[in-house]
């Protein structure tokens, strides 16, 4: 089976996203004591976040009711919404999964389950996994992370850099981060306790790389290469 990067991320999100739901949802379908339960497997655990758009606190978010796929992409992930999405992934309506991933009966489910997400939940999950797998976890973020909220607008991305530093993020690749402009992105990079990777961003005059193209992390005796394929906006 061939999966695109987008498909992989979407399906991975289905597995992990329920951990970010609020207590009301968990009380209904998941025992709270099992929320952060993690069964160690293999030599390395990769933790990946992306596209949070700097939403630090839990929020209400309604998924779209339409996502048009053209040609061969019609009716296939990621161009599925509502009942089609539930049917494709085998999810039940009127559940926390339906609330998290579709717009179906959104108002009623929002009243029941409340707000979702927020970096407190994300950091708790990451810390729990790290404590269960000491020295075996690699965590990185692939962008759309420093831009998109009121607080990131007011601080021009600094709030999210501080959060990622606290989370001990090990690498970041850019996307909408570049909307801050050349000077500001360089200022933000200097605040980071981790490398900002972009092997495809070059100086317009000399063609030289501006940022570090890759980093190699040593985790549990393994050498893991992270290559930054940025998407400058």
mmCIF file of N, CA and C in Angstrom, residues 161 164-165 168-171 189-196:
data_model
loop_
_atom_site.group_PDB
_atom_site.id
_atom_site.type_symbol
_atom_site.label_atom_id
_atom_site.label_comp_id
_atom_site.label_asym_id
_atom_site.label_seq_id
_atom_site.Cartn_x
_atom_site.Cartn_y
_atom_site.Cartn_z
ATOM 1 N N UNK A 161 8.447 29.555 20.428
ATOM 2 C CA UNK A 161 9.843 29.125 20.569
ATOM 3 C C UNK A 161 10.113 28.753 22.020
ATOM 4 N N UNK A 164 8.482 25.346 22.726
ATOM 5 C CA UNK A 164 9.240 24.237 22.142
ATOM 6 C C UNK A 164 10.550 24.003 22.889
ATOM 7 N N UNK A 165 11.163 25.074 23.376
ATOM 8 C CA UNK A 165 12.367 24.912 24.199
ATOM 9 C C UNK A 165 12.047 24.138 25.479
ATOM 10 N N UNK A 168 11.707 20.553 25.013
ATOM 11 C CA UNK A 168 12.942 19.907 24.557
ATOM 12 C C UNK A 168 12.781 19.330 23.154
ATOM 13 N N UNK A 169 12.172 20.142 22.290
ATOM 14 C CA UNK A 169 12.081 19.784 20.873
ATOM 15 C C UNK A 169 13.500 19.641 20.323
ATOM 16 N N UNK A 170 13.718 18.674 19.442
ATOM 17 C CA UNK A 170 15.073 18.387 18.970
ATOM 18 C C UNK A 170 15.354 18.889 17.562
ATOM 19 N N UNK A 171 14.323 19.359 16.864
ATOM 20 C CA UNK A 171 14.520 19.964 15.542
ATOM 21 C C UNK A 171 13.195 20.551 15.073
ATOM 22 N N UNK A 189 15.368 31.942 15.279
ATOM 23 C CA UNK A 189 16.289 30.801 15.235
ATOM 24 C C UNK A 189 17.343 30.922 16.334
ATOM 25 N N UNK A 190 17.799 32.141 16.587
ATOM 26 C CA UNK A 190 18.807 32.355 17.636
ATOM 27 C C UNK A 190 18.255 32.067 19.035
ATOM 28 N N UNK A 191 16.925 32.144 19.194
ATOM 29 C CA UNK A 191 16.311 31.851 20.492
ATOM 30 C C UNK A 191 16.126 30.352 20.723
ATOM 31 N N UNK A 192 16.270 29.557 19.683
ATOM 32 C CA UNK A 192 15.956 28.133 19.762
ATOM 33 C C UNK A 192 17.082 27.332 20.398
ATOM 34 N N UNK A 193 16.695 26.377 21.226
ATOM 35 C CA UNK A 193 17.651 25.438 21.817
ATOM 36 C C UNK A 193 17.827 24.207 20.932
ATOM 37 N N UNK A 194 17.342 24.260 19.733
ATOM 38 C CA UNK A 194 17.349 23.132 18.799
ATOM 39 C C UNK A 194 17.603 23.684 17.398
ATOM 40 N N UNK A 195 18.020 22.862 16.456
ATOM 41 C CA UNK A 195 18.301 23.359 15.106
ATOM 42 C C UNK A 195 17.035 23.622 14.296
ATOM 43 N N UNK A 196 17.076 24.689 13.509
ATOM 44 C CA UNK A 196 16.033 24.992 12.531
ATOM 45 C C UNK A 196 16.552 24.486 11.186
#
